[in-house]
Short mmCIF file of C-alpha atoms in Angstrom, two decimals:
data_model
loop_
_atom_site.label_atom_id
_atom_site.label_comp_id
_atom_site.label_asym_id
_atom_site.label_seq_id
_atom_site.Cartn_x
_atom_site.Cartn_y
_atom_site.Cartn_z
CA MET A 1 -187.37 124.79 35.97
CA ASN A 2 -189.89 122.02 35.32
CA PHE A 3 -188.13 118.73 34.58
CA ASP A 4 -190.78 117.26 32.30
CA ALA A 5 -190.20 114.38 29.86
CA ASP A 6 -189.31 116.77 27.01
CA LEU A 7 -186.64 118.60 28.97
CA LEU A 8 -185.22 115.34 30.34
CA ALA A 9 -185.10 113.87 26.81
CA ARG A 10 -183.25 117.00 25.63
CA LEU A 11 -180.82 116.76 28.54
CA GLN A 12 -180.24 113.09 27.75
CA PHE A 13 -179.51 113.78 24.09
CA ALA A 14 -177.30 116.75 25.03
CA PHE A 15 -175.38 114.55 27.48
CA THR A 16 -174.85 111.67 25.07
CA ILE A 17 -174.01 113.85 22.07
CA ALA A 18 -171.57 115.97 24.08
CA PHE A 19 -169.73 112.76 24.98
CA HIS A 20 -169.94 111.45 21.43
CA ILE A 21 -168.65 114.56 19.63
CA ILE A 22 -165.37 114.40 21.57
CA PHE A 23 -164.35 111.23 19.70
CA PRO A 24 -165.18 112.00 16.05
CA SER A 25 -163.75 115.50 16.38
CA PHE A 26 -160.51 113.79 17.46
CA THR A 27 -160.52 110.85 15.04
CA ILE A 28 -161.24 112.96 11.94
CA GLY A 29 -158.02 114.90 12.47
CA LEU A 30 -156.07 111.93 13.83
CA ALA A 31 -156.83 109.78 10.76
CA SER A 32 -155.44 112.49 8.48
CA PHE A 33 -152.44 112.93 10.80
CA LEU A 34 -151.75 109.17 10.56
CA ALA A 35 -152.00 109.31 6.75
CA VAL A 36 -149.47 112.18 6.71
CA LEU A 37 -147.14 110.30 9.08
CA GLU A 38 -147.27 107.12 7.01
CA GLY A 39 -146.80 109.06 3.78
CA LEU A 40 -143.74 110.76 5.28
CA TRP A 41 -142.39 107.43 6.50
CA LEU A 42 -142.84 105.88 3.06
CA THR A 43 -141.05 108.74 1.33
CA THR A 44 -138.26 109.39 3.84
CA ARG A 45 -138.01 106.07 5.75
CA ARG A 46 -137.16 108.08 8.86
CA PRO A 47 -138.00 105.90 11.90
CA VAL A 48 -139.42 108.90 13.75
CA PHE A 49 -142.52 108.89 11.50
CA ARG A 50 -143.04 105.12 11.86
CA ASN A 51 -142.72 105.33 15.65
CA LEU A 52 -145.19 108.24 15.79
CA TYR A 53 -147.60 106.29 13.59
CA LEU A 54 -147.42 103.20 15.79
CA PHE A 55 -148.07 105.35 18.86
CA TRP A 56 -150.95 107.47 17.56
CA VAL A 57 -152.69 104.57 15.81
CA LYS A 58 -153.34 103.04 19.25
CA VAL A 59 -154.97 106.28 20.43
CA PHE A 60 -156.94 106.41 17.17
CA ALA A 61 -158.24 102.84 17.52
CA LEU A 62 -159.41 103.46 21.10
CA SER A 63 -161.03 106.79 20.24
CA PHE A 64 -162.69 105.28 17.16
CA GLY A 65 -164.13 102.46 19.26
CA MET A 66 -165.50 104.82 21.89
CA GLY A 67 -166.90 107.06 19.15
CA VAL A 68 -168.78 104.11 17.65
CA VAL A 69 -170.20 102.97 20.99
CA SER A 70 -171.34 106.47 21.96
CA GLY A 71 -172.76 107.06 18.46
CA VAL A 72 -174.82 103.87 18.41
CA VAL A 73 -176.56 105.00 21.61
CA MET A 74 -177.78 108.19 19.94
CA SER A 75 -179.39 106.46 16.98
CA TYR A 76 -181.42 104.31 19.38
CA GLU A 77 -182.22 107.37 21.46
CA ILE A 78 -183.91 109.00 18.47
CA GLY A 79 -186.25 106.02 18.42
CA THR A 80 -186.92 105.86 22.14
CA ASN A 81 -187.16 109.56 23.07
CA TRP A 82 -187.79 111.34 19.77
CA ALA A 83 -190.27 109.06 18.01
CA GLU A 84 -192.41 111.91 16.66
CA PHE A 85 -189.33 113.52 15.14
CA ALA A 86 -188.32 110.18 13.64
CA LYS A 87 -191.85 109.59 12.31
CA ALA A 88 -192.01 112.97 10.62
CA SER A 89 -188.46 113.30 9.32
CA ALA A 90 -187.33 109.71 8.68
CA PRO A 91 -188.01 109.84 4.91
CA VAL A 92 -185.56 112.77 4.68
CA ILE A 93 -183.07 112.29 7.53
CA GLY A 94 -183.08 108.46 7.39
CA PRO A 95 -181.38 108.15 3.99
CA LEU A 96 -178.71 110.69 4.98
CA LEU A 97 -177.83 108.68 8.08
CA ALA A 98 -177.96 105.44 6.07
CA PHE A 99 -175.56 106.92 3.51
CA GLU A 100 -173.26 107.80 6.40
CA VAL A 101 -173.23 104.21 7.57
CA LEU A 102 -172.84 102.69 4.09
CA THR A 103 -170.30 105.07 2.58
CA ALA A 104 -168.31 106.23 5.57
CA PHE A 105 -168.69 104.08 8.66
CA PHE A 106 -168.16 100.78 6.87
CA LEU A 107 -165.20 102.27 4.97
CA GLU A 108 -163.61 103.25 8.29
CA ALA A 109 -164.54 100.03 10.10
CA SER A 110 -163.32 97.79 7.26
CA PHE A 111 -159.95 99.34 6.63
CA LEU A 112 -159.21 99.97 10.30
CA GLY A 113 -158.60 96.22 10.48
CA VAL A 114 -155.96 96.48 7.75
CA MET A 115 -154.43 99.50 9.49
CA LEU A 116 -154.09 97.68 12.80
CA PHE A 117 -153.35 94.08 11.85
CA GLY A 118 -152.05 94.06 8.32
CA TRP A 119 -148.89 96.12 7.83
CA ARG A 120 -146.64 93.08 7.31
CA ARG A 121 -149.30 91.01 5.59
CA VAL A 122 -150.38 93.56 2.96
CA GLY A 123 -147.11 95.49 2.60
CA PRO A 124 -146.43 99.22 2.89
CA GLY A 125 -148.28 100.37 -0.24
CA LEU A 126 -151.62 98.66 0.47
CA HIS A 127 -151.34 99.59 4.14
CA PHE A 128 -150.95 103.25 3.20
CA LEU A 129 -154.03 102.87 0.95
CA ALA A 130 -155.98 101.54 3.97
CA THR A 131 -154.87 104.50 6.11
CA LEU A 132 -155.91 106.92 3.37
CA LEU A 133 -159.31 105.22 3.01
CA VAL A 134 -159.92 105.48 6.76
CA ALA A 135 -158.95 109.19 6.68
CA VAL A 136 -161.30 109.78 3.75
CA GLY A 137 -163.99 107.75 5.56
CA THR A 138 -163.88 110.02 8.62
CA LEU A 139 -164.39 113.07 6.41
CA VAL A 140 -167.20 111.41 4.44
CA SER A 141 -168.83 110.59 7.77
CA ALA A 142 -168.63 114.25 8.80
CA PHE A 143 -170.07 115.20 5.40
CA TRP A 144 -173.29 113.21 5.92
CA ILE A 145 -173.77 114.13 9.56
CA ILE A 146 -173.27 117.85 8.89
CA SER A 147 -175.55 117.53 5.87
CA ALA A 148 -178.34 116.06 8.05
CA ASN A 149 -177.82 118.66 10.77
CA SER A 150 -177.62 121.56 8.30
CA TRP A 151 -180.92 120.44 6.81
CA MET A 152 -182.42 120.55 10.31
CA GLN A 153 -181.01 124.07 10.71
CA HIS A 154 -182.37 125.28 7.38
CA PRO A 155 -184.62 122.68 5.69
CA THR A 156 -184.98 122.86 1.91
CA GLY A 157 -186.06 120.52 -0.91
CA PHE A 158 -189.01 118.84 0.84
CA VAL A 159 -192.77 118.92 1.20
CA GLU A 160 -194.93 118.32 4.24
CA LEU A 161 -197.71 115.79 3.68
CA ALA A 162 -201.18 115.98 5.21
CA ASP A 163 -200.22 113.56 8.00
CA GLY A 164 -197.34 115.84 9.04
CA SER A 165 -194.58 113.63 7.64
CA LEU A 166 -191.92 115.11 5.35
CA ARG A 167 -190.88 113.91 1.90
CA ALA A 168 -187.82 114.96 -0.07
CA THR A 169 -188.61 116.53 -3.43
CA ASP A 170 -185.06 117.54 -4.33
CA TRP A 171 -182.27 115.43 -2.82
CA MET A 172 -179.53 117.81 -3.91
CA ALA A 173 -181.32 120.62 -2.06
CA VAL A 174 -181.64 118.37 1.00
CA ILE A 175 -177.98 117.30 1.00
CA PHE A 176 -176.54 120.70 0.08
CA SER A 177 -178.84 122.97 2.09
CA PRO A 178 -177.69 126.61 2.15
CA THR A 179 -175.74 126.46 5.41
CA PHE A 180 -174.08 123.10 4.68
CA ALA A 181 -170.85 124.21 2.94
CA SER A 182 -169.78 126.75 5.55
CA ARG A 183 -170.70 124.43 8.43
CA PHE A 184 -168.85 121.45 6.93
CA VAL A 185 -165.69 123.53 6.48
CA HIS A 186 -166.06 124.96 10.01
CA MET A 187 -166.51 121.50 11.58
CA SER A 188 -163.70 119.87 9.59
CA LEU A 189 -161.27 122.62 10.54
CA ALA A 190 -162.44 122.32 14.16
CA ALA A 191 -161.60 118.61 14.06
CA TYR A 192 -158.12 119.27 12.65
CA LEU A 193 -157.53 121.96 15.28
CA THR A 194 -158.72 119.68 18.08
CA THR A 195 -156.32 116.97 16.98
CA ALA A 196 -153.40 119.36 16.50
CA LEU A 197 -153.91 120.77 20.00
CA ALA A 198 -154.16 117.29 21.54
CA VAL A 199 -151.07 116.03 19.68
CA GLY A 200 -149.24 119.26 20.60
CA ALA A 201 -150.19 118.89 24.27
CA ALA A 202 -149.12 115.23 24.42
CA SER A 203 -145.80 116.05 22.77
CA ALA A 204 -145.18 119.09 24.97
CA TRP A 205 -145.96 116.96 28.04
CA ALA A 206 -143.40 114.37 26.94
CA LEU A 207 -140.78 117.07 26.27
CA LEU A 208 -141.34 118.66 29.66
CA LYS A 209 -140.44 115.30 31.22
CA ASP A 210 -137.52 114.59 28.91
CA ASP A 211 -136.46 116.90 26.10
CA ASP A 212 -134.41 114.21 24.33
CA GLN A 213 -137.30 112.65 22.41
CA PRO A 214 -137.11 113.02 18.63
CA GLU A 215 -140.65 111.68 18.16
CA SER A 216 -142.24 114.24 20.48
CA ARG A 217 -140.13 117.05 19.05
CA MET A 218 -141.25 116.19 15.54
CA ALA A 219 -144.92 115.79 16.55
CA LEU A 220 -144.88 119.13 18.39
CA ARG A 221 -143.51 120.89 15.30
CA MET A 222 -146.12 119.24 13.07
CA ALA A 223 -148.89 120.22 15.50
CA ILE A 224 -147.71 123.84 15.70
CA GLY A 225 -147.53 124.01 11.91
CA MET A 226 -151.10 122.73 11.78
CA PHE A 227 -152.72 125.05 14.28
CA ALA A 228 -150.66 128.09 13.26
CA ILE A 229 -152.23 127.76 9.79
CA VAL A 230 -155.65 126.34 10.61
CA ALA A 231 -156.60 128.53 13.61
CA PRO A 232 -156.66 131.80 11.59
CA LEU A 233 -158.48 129.98 8.76
CA GLN A 234 -161.03 128.79 11.28
CA LEU A 235 -161.71 132.40 12.28
CA LEU A 236 -162.63 133.15 8.65
CA ALA A 237 -164.67 129.93 8.31
CA GLY A 238 -166.52 130.74 11.55
CA HIS A 239 -167.27 134.24 10.28
CA GLU A 240 -168.72 132.80 7.05
CA SER A 241 -170.80 130.37 9.09
CA GLY A 242 -172.01 133.29 11.24
CA LYS A 243 -173.09 135.19 8.12
CA MET A 244 -175.21 132.19 7.07
CA VAL A 245 -176.78 132.09 10.53
CA LEU A 246 -177.65 135.80 10.28
CA GLU A 247 -179.26 135.22 6.89
CA HIS A 248 -181.20 132.06 7.72
CA GLN A 249 -181.64 132.11 11.53
CA PRO A 250 -181.71 135.76 12.66
CA LEU A 251 -183.19 134.73 16.00
CA LYS A 252 -180.08 132.66 16.71
CA THR A 253 -177.83 135.61 15.83
CA ALA A 254 -179.90 137.84 18.13
CA ALA A 255 -179.36 135.35 20.98
CA ILE A 256 -175.63 134.94 20.22
CA GLU A 257 -175.07 138.70 20.30
CA ALA A 258 -177.82 139.56 22.82
CA TYR A 259 -179.53 141.96 20.42
CA TRP A 260 -182.60 142.67 22.52
CA ARG A 261 -183.98 145.37 20.22
CA THR A 262 -184.37 145.47 16.45
CA GLY A 263 -182.53 148.29 14.77
CA PRO A 264 -179.60 149.46 12.69
CA ASP A 265 -176.07 150.06 13.98
CA GLN A 266 -176.15 147.34 16.66
CA PRO A 267 -173.52 147.38 19.42
CA GLN A 268 -171.02 144.54 19.82
CA SER A 269 -171.52 142.97 23.21
CA LEU A 270 -168.22 141.63 24.55
CA VAL A 271 -169.26 140.23 27.93
CA GLY A 272 -172.26 140.54 30.22
CA LEU A 273 -175.05 138.66 31.91
CA PRO A 274 -178.02 138.30 29.57
CA ASP A 275 -181.33 138.32 31.44
CA ARG A 276 -184.03 136.68 29.33
CA ASP A 277 -186.85 137.76 31.64
CA ALA A 278 -185.76 141.41 31.90
CA GLY A 279 -184.82 141.55 28.20
CA LYS A 280 -181.44 143.18 28.87
CA THR A 281 -177.82 142.34 29.54
CA HIS A 282 -176.56 143.18 33.02
CA LEU A 283 -172.99 144.44 33.61
CA GLU A 284 -172.49 144.54 29.86
CA VAL A 285 -169.24 145.63 28.25
CA ALA A 286 -170.11 146.56 24.68
CA VAL A 287 -168.53 148.47 21.83
CA PRO A 288 -171.18 150.71 20.25
CA GLY A 289 -171.49 150.96 16.50
CA VAL A 290 -169.44 147.90 15.46
CA GLY A 291 -172.04 145.10 15.67
CA ASN A 292 -173.11 145.48 12.03
CA LEU A 293 -169.49 145.73 10.92
CA ILE A 294 -168.62 142.43 12.63
CA GLN A 295 -171.71 140.79 11.07
CA GLY A 296 -170.40 141.97 7.69
CA VAL A 297 -173.44 144.14 6.88
CA PRO A 298 -173.77 147.91 6.34
CA LYS A 299 -174.17 150.10 9.42
CA ASP A 300 -177.66 151.23 8.39
CA ARG A 301 -179.04 147.73 7.83
CA VAL A 302 -181.70 146.85 10.37
CA LEU A 303 -180.74 143.71 12.30
CA GLN A 304 -183.55 141.84 13.99
CA GLY A 305 -183.38 141.74 17.76
CA LEU A 306 -185.04 139.26 20.07
CA ASP A 307 -188.02 141.65 20.28
CA ALA A 308 -188.86 140.77 16.65
CA PHE A 309 -189.81 137.23 17.71
CA PRO A 310 -192.38 135.86 20.15
CA ARG A 311 -190.80 135.47 23.57
CA ALA A 312 -191.94 131.83 23.68
CA ASP A 313 -189.63 131.15 20.70
CA TRP A 314 -186.50 132.59 22.31
CA PRO A 315 -183.76 130.07 23.07
CA VAL A 316 -181.88 130.12 26.38
CA VAL A 317 -180.10 133.38 25.55
CA GLY A 318 -177.44 133.25 28.30
CA LEU A 319 -176.30 129.74 27.34
CA VAL A 320 -176.05 130.58 23.64
CA TYR A 321 -174.35 133.93 24.37
CA TRP A 322 -171.70 132.47 26.69
CA SER A 323 -171.07 129.29 24.67
CA PHE A 324 -170.33 131.47 21.67
CA ARG A 325 -167.91 133.64 23.65
CA LEU A 326 -166.18 130.57 25.06
CA MET A 327 -165.72 129.14 21.56
CA VAL A 328 -164.44 132.43 20.10
CA GLY A 329 -162.21 133.10 23.13
CA LEU A 330 -160.60 129.67 22.80
CA GLY A 331 -160.23 130.19 19.06
CA LEU A 332 -158.34 133.44 19.67
CA ALA A 333 -156.15 131.68 22.24
CA MET A 334 -155.38 128.99 19.60
CA ILE A 335 -154.34 131.68 17.11
CA ALA A 336 -152.08 133.24 19.76
CA LEU A 337 -150.56 129.84 20.63
CA GLY A 338 -149.95 129.07 16.95
CA GLY A 339 -148.31 132.45 16.37
CA TRP A 340 -146.14 132.05 19.48
CA GLY A 341 -145.08 128.53 18.49
CA ALA A 342 -144.30 129.55 14.90
CA TRP A 343 -142.23 132.50 16.18
CA LEU A 344 -140.26 130.22 18.52
CA MET A 345 -139.72 127.69 15.74
CA ALA A 346 -138.47 130.42 13.40
CA ARG A 347 -136.00 131.56 16.07
CA LYS A 348 -135.04 127.92 16.83
CA ARG A 349 -135.95 128.39 20.50
CA LEU A 350 -138.92 126.06 20.72
CA ASP A 351 -137.29 123.34 22.81
CA GLN A 352 -135.93 125.82 25.35
CA SER A 353 -139.27 127.54 25.97
CA VAL A 354 -140.69 125.81 29.02
CA TRP A 355 -143.51 128.36 29.19
CA PHE A 356 -144.62 127.55 25.65
CA LEU A 357 -144.58 123.82 26.40
CA ARG A 358 -146.68 124.43 29.52
CA ALA A 359 -149.11 126.60 27.53
CA ALA A 360 -149.37 123.87 24.86
CA VAL A 361 -150.22 121.30 27.56
CA ALA A 362 -152.83 123.65 29.08
CA MET A 363 -154.42 124.17 25.65
CA GLY A 364 -154.67 120.42 24.96
CA PRO A 365 -158.39 120.16 25.86
CA ALA A 366 -159.25 123.54 24.28
CA GLY A 367 -160.29 122.03 20.95
CA PHE A 368 -162.75 119.63 22.59
CA VAL A 369 -164.23 122.40 24.74
CA ALA A 370 -164.55 124.74 21.74
CA VAL A 371 -166.26 122.02 19.66
CA ILE A 372 -168.81 121.32 22.41
CA ALA A 373 -169.38 125.07 22.93
CA GLY A 374 -169.89 125.50 19.19
CA TRP A 375 -172.44 122.69 19.07
CA ILE A 376 -174.30 124.23 22.03
CA VAL A 377 -174.52 127.49 20.04
CA ALA A 378 -175.83 125.59 17.00
CA GLU A 379 -178.30 123.32 18.80
CA VAL A 380 -179.56 125.39 21.75
CA GLY A 381 -179.67 128.39 19.40
CA ARG A 382 -182.06 126.47 17.11
CA GLN A 383 -184.60 125.94 19.91
CA PRO A 384 -187.55 125.67 20.19
CA TRP A 385 -187.31 123.80 16.89
CA THR A 386 -185.81 120.43 16.02
CA ILE A 387 -186.33 121.18 12.30
CA TYR A 388 -186.14 124.95 12.09
CA GLY A 389 -189.50 126.49 11.26
CA VAL A 390 -191.08 123.08 10.53
CA LEU A 391 -191.18 120.86 13.63
CA ARG A 392 -191.09 122.10 17.19
CA THR A 393 -189.09 120.27 19.86
CA ALA A 394 -192.24 119.94 21.96
CA ASP A 395 -193.91 118.08 19.06
CA SER A 396 -190.89 115.84 18.45
CA ALA A 397 -190.71 113.87 21.67
CA SER A 398 -192.02 110.35 22.24
CA PRO A 399 -195.14 109.87 24.39
CA VAL A 400 -193.10 108.60 27.35
CA GLY A 401 -193.21 109.68 30.96
CA ALA A 402 -190.63 111.74 32.84
CA GLY A 403 -189.92 108.74 35.07
CA GLN A 404 -188.87 106.54 32.15
CA VAL A 405 -186.64 109.22 30.63
CA SER A 406 -185.03 110.13 33.94
CA ALA A 407 -184.31 106.43 34.64
CA SER A 408 -182.56 105.98 31.28
CA LEU A 409 -180.75 109.33 31.75
CA LEU A 410 -179.46 108.14 35.11
CA ALA A 411 -178.40 104.80 33.61
CA PHE A 412 -176.55 106.57 30.79
CA MET A 413 -174.77 108.84 33.27
CA VAL A 414 -173.58 105.89 35.34
CA ILE A 415 -172.57 103.71 32.36
CA TYR A 416 -170.86 106.58 30.54
CA ALA A 417 -169.03 107.59 33.68
CA ILE A 418 -167.62 104.06 34.04
CA VAL A 419 -167.00 103.12 30.38
CA PHE A 420 -165.70 106.43 29.05
CA SER A 421 -163.75 107.33 32.16
CA ALA A 422 -161.94 104.00 31.84
CA GLY A 423 -161.30 104.68 28.15
CA ALA A 424 -160.15 108.24 28.77
CA VAL A 425 -157.83 107.15 31.61
CA TYR A 426 -156.34 104.45 29.37
CA ILE A 427 -155.72 106.96 26.56
CA LEU A 428 -154.18 109.47 29.00
CA ARG A 429 -151.89 106.75 30.40
CA LEU A 430 -150.87 105.83 26.88
CA ILE A 431 -150.13 109.49 26.13
CA ASP A 432 -148.23 109.84 29.40
CA LYS A 433 -146.04 106.91 28.36
CA GLY A 434 -145.37 108.55 25.00
CA PRO A 435 -144.14 107.06 21.72
CA GLU A 436 -141.62 104.26 21.96
CA PRO A 437 -138.40 104.82 20.05
CA GLY A 438 -138.75 101.37 18.48
CA PRO A 439 -135.99 99.33 16.92
CA GLU A 440 -133.61 101.55 14.98
CA PRO A 441 -132.65 100.20 11.59
CA LEU A 442 -129.43 98.27 11.72
CA PRO A 443 -126.52 100.17 10.31
CA SER A 444 -125.13 98.88 7.06
CA GLY A 445 -121.63 97.55 6.89
CA ASP A 446 -120.17 101.03 6.61
CA GLY A 447 -122.01 102.23 9.71
CA ARG A 448 -124.63 104.27 7.80
CA ALA A 449 -128.21 103.58 8.79
CA PRO A 450 -130.54 102.81 5.88
CA GLY A 451 -133.14 105.46 5.19
CA THR A 452 -130.90 108.31 6.28
CA ALA A 453 -129.45 110.98 4.03
CA LEU A 454 -125.95 109.59 4.65
CA ALA A 455 -126.98 106.17 3.39
CA ALA A 456 -127.91 107.72 0.03
CA VAL A 457 -124.31 108.82 -0.54
CA PRO A 458 -122.46 106.23 -2.64
CA PRO A 459 -119.62 104.58 -0.75
CA GLU A 460 -116.12 105.72 -1.58
CA PRO A 461 -114.25 103.26 -3.79
CA GLU A 462 -111.62 101.36 -1.96
CA ALA A 463 -108.09 102.23 -2.87
CA MET B 1 -147.00 91.95 26.37
CA PRO B 2 -147.82 90.71 22.86
CA VAL B 3 -147.71 93.23 20.04
CA ILE B 4 -151.32 93.66 18.92
CA ILE B 5 -150.77 96.38 16.35
CA GLU B 6 -148.60 95.05 13.57
CA PRO B 7 -145.49 97.09 12.83
CA PRO B 8 -144.22 97.59 9.27
CA PRO B 9 -142.11 94.86 7.69
CA GLU B 10 -138.35 95.01 8.10
CA GLU B 11 -136.45 96.55 5.21
CA ASP B 12 -134.82 93.26 4.26
CA ALA B 13 -137.82 91.01 4.98
CA PRO B 14 -138.99 88.82 2.06
CA ARG B 15 -142.02 90.37 0.39
CA PRO B 16 -145.10 88.17 -0.08
CA SER B 17 -146.52 87.94 -3.60
CA LEU B 18 -148.95 90.64 -4.78
CA ARG B 19 -151.79 88.10 -4.92
CA ARG B 20 -151.14 87.12 -1.31
CA ARG B 21 -150.97 90.76 -0.17
CA ILE B 22 -154.22 91.67 -1.95
CA GLY B 23 -155.81 88.55 -0.46
CA TRP B 24 -154.87 89.69 3.04
CA PHE B 25 -156.05 93.24 2.26
CA ILE B 26 -159.51 92.05 1.18
CA GLY B 27 -159.66 89.38 3.89
CA LEU B 28 -158.85 91.75 6.73
CA ALA B 29 -161.28 94.38 5.39
CA VAL B 30 -164.12 91.85 5.10
CA ALA B 31 -163.34 90.40 8.54
CA SER B 32 -163.38 93.89 10.09
CA MET B 33 -166.66 94.71 8.40
CA ALA B 34 -168.14 91.37 9.53
CA ALA B 35 -167.06 92.08 13.11
CA THR B 36 -168.73 95.51 12.95
CA VAL B 37 -171.94 94.04 11.51
CA LEU B 38 -171.95 91.36 14.22
CA VAL B 39 -171.63 93.94 17.00
CA ALA B 40 -174.32 96.16 15.43
CA TYR B 41 -176.84 93.31 15.05
CA THR B 42 -176.08 92.00 18.53
CA LEU B 43 -176.82 95.45 19.95
CA LYS B 44 -179.99 95.65 17.89
CA ALA B 45 -181.10 92.23 19.08
CA LEU B 46 -180.49 93.23 22.69
CA LEU B 47 -182.43 96.48 22.39
CA VAL B 48 -185.37 95.67 20.06
#
């Protein structure tokens, strides 16, 4: 492999974006989780929801901060390493990213201050409004970023000028490109799943140490409820997204499934070792005759294989193939975990099942891994294009030398290792400590704590 | 260790007036946004 400036710039972006995506995929779900917790606290006044809120808001603030820092790096990286891409696509991509900053990032950044420092000052109602605005902000942020990326996957609503730069002719077509809706749903559900698995793992960890923790018991049940419902939905959303890929990027589908030859009635490859040079999959385990069925097309429909495209345009087939299987495998494991947890909850045996708690802890990082694997499928599968069919990756890079890019890559690796390791260790320590029970409300004169069901019962008249 | 993240008010705590609460709501939001803008422009100044 020749480590030229282009490849090093790609590795640098892959490294920084893989770090970055960990944080938004966590904070999108966590912001909604906090809104649900606060809403439940406001309606029930049960201290367990307040204590969970006060615990998870710390994790949210740290993750949000690290997400911002790692995200800022990428926007500068586009300028330093991908100047030709920026020059060509800025009139289209630039406004989408600007909208993200103006409508989403500032919404999150502004009201995070109220969330953290203003509960007593603004009162419960306005504080809940701030939490809701931050939760909406995280989703609006995902909307614009997925919109920009979906346009790069399948560009529509633009013209290419004589100087090679792109201009939008139809903003609605740019924002809502054909693959956008399915990808936005897929990514949002992935974020919710990631958060549910992380919250579930943290709660299971706490319960393994001490099972008398009402906060962790409640959070575990909420997490199981979330991933038991969302994981199967994600399978359907992923399938819809896959159908869009087949329609608009058949080369990516061919790489995902290792379809080497064009033809009808494709096999479904389960595992194997794709060999790009030999044009075959070694040690393959495949189910013949079900590939078309899984793609949701008739058996006799001809599906393009890699042989339908110039070999120079093939992505790294093995990486795309295995990243996809890793993502799907983890998704199936999430469905199994959700089903198991729901079954235990229904039988009221959740707290006694040490094996389930251990499995929940082990699955804690699964959401993050699946999200990164999914993005590898999307981004490596789009190669050799940055804007599919319009601008090649080789024509997108800045005219900088390999030495400059490798120096900045090395610097990023060192700085990220220090900064984000410290952040991750701090978050893990916080999680290890678990939610604090907090001050229980003082019982009223008759010994009934306010906010409880008993407190709602009118006192008996004295004789 | 000081409590950085503000907990909710006590049930029986006196409630500030609506004007005061809205004032804090807007003030904190503007201060947070200003802090974000300051960090962003500082980074830009360092890099450009």
